Amino acid sequence: YKRQELNTNNVNVGFHFGPIMPLKALTLSFGEYGGNLNIEINGDFVNFDNFADIDGTIIGGVNVSVTNGLGNDTGTLELNGLIHSFAVGGQELWIDDVCPTPAERIYLPLVLG
């Protein structure tokens, strides 16, 4: 087993979950080592300097929680809420351990007529 990390140096990586199978939460580990960062949740784009800047905010209707993220360090990003799309990136940013938590499926009754 070899650990895989993704370097998003000057680029964003995006995930689209769609209306049929949205997430109720997402966590990831990050290493931020300089430059500017950005995040997009459900079409709401935010640019920031350090992950700690978005701790406790709501982006795209989703609660954002960050552990560490004070610049030139590692930490954890946790998103809680209905997530249809998500992107993150910036300069000198590494991400790992992306863990999506699917929302419960909603079954609609079949109406014959």
C-alpha positions in Angstrom: 0.0 0.0 0.0 1.5 3.3 -1.1 0.0 6.5 0.1 -1.2 8.8 -2.7 -1.2 12.6 -2.4 -2.3 15.2 -4.9 -0.4 18.4 -5.5 -2.7 21.2 -6.8 0.0 23.7 -7.5 -1.7 26.6 -9.4 -4.7 24.5 -10.3 -8.0 23.4 -8.8 -9.3 19.9 -8.6 -13.1 19.6 -8.7 -15.6 17.0 -7.8 -19.2 16.9 -9.0 -21.7 14.8 -7.0 -24.9 15.9 -8.7 -28.5 16.2 -7.5 -29.1 12.4 -7.4 -26.3 11.5 -5.0 -25.1 14.6 -3.1 -22.9 14.3 0.0 -23.8 15.3 3.5 -20.2 15.7 4.5 -16.6 15.7 3.2 -13.3 15.7 4.9 -9.7 16.0 3.6 -6.2 16.4 4.8 -4.1 19.3 3.4 -0.7 20.7 3.4 -0.5 24.4 2.6 3.0 25.7 1.9 2.6 29.2 0.5 0.6 31.3 -1.9 -3.1 31.8 -2.3 -5.8 29.2 -1.9 -9.4 28.9 -3.1 -12.5 26.7 -2.6 -15.8 26.3 -4.4 -18.8 24.6 -2.8 -22.1 24.4 -4.7 -21.0 27.1 -7.1 -19.9 29.5 -4.3 -16.2 30.5 -4.9 -14.0 31.9 -2.2 -10.3 33.0 -2.4 -8.2 33.2 0.8 -4.7 33.1 2.2 -4.8 30.3 4.7 -7.3 27.6 5.5 -7.8 29.1 9.0 -9.4 32.1 7.2 -12.5 30.1 6.3 -12.9 28.2 9.6 -16.4 28.7 11.0 -17.8 30.1 7.7 -20.7 28.9 5.5 -19.8 28.5 1.8 -22.4 27.4 -0.6 -24.8 26.6 2.2 -22.2 24.2 3.8 -20.6 24.6 7.2 -16.8 24.8 7.0 -14.5 23.7 9.8 -10.7 23.7 9.7 -8.1 22.3 12.1 -4.7 24.2 11.8 -4.4 25.9 8.5 -2.4 28.9 9.8 0.0 28.9 6.8 2.9 26.7 6.0 1.4 23.7 7.9 -0.9 20.7 7.6 -4.4 20.3 8.8 -7.9 19.0 8.1 -10.8 20.5 6.2 -14.3 19.3 7.2 -17.5 20.2 5.3 -21.0 19.5 6.7 -24.1 20.1 4.7 -25.6 19.2 1.4 -22.7 19.1 -1.1 -23.4 18.8 -4.9 -20.0 20.1 -6.1 -16.7 20.9 -4.5 -13.3 22.2 -5.8 -10.2 23.2 -4.0 -6.8 24.5 -5.2 -4.1 27.1 -5.0 -0.4 27.5 -4.9 1.8 24.9 -3.2 -1.2 22.9 -1.8 -1.3 19.2 -1.2 -4.4 17.2 -0.5 -4.9 13.7 0.8 -7.5 11.4 2.5 -10.5 12.8 0.7 -13.4 11.2 2.5 -16.9 11.8 1.1 -20.0 10.9 3.2 -23.0 10.3 0.9 -26.4 11.8 1.9 -29.1 9.3 2.4 -30.9 8.4 -0.8 -34.4 9.9 -1.2 -36.9 7.5 -2.7 -39.9 9.2 -4.3 -43.2 7.2 -4.6 -44.0 6.0 -8.1 -47.3 7.5 -9.3 -49.1 5.7 -12.0 -51.8 7.5 -13.8 
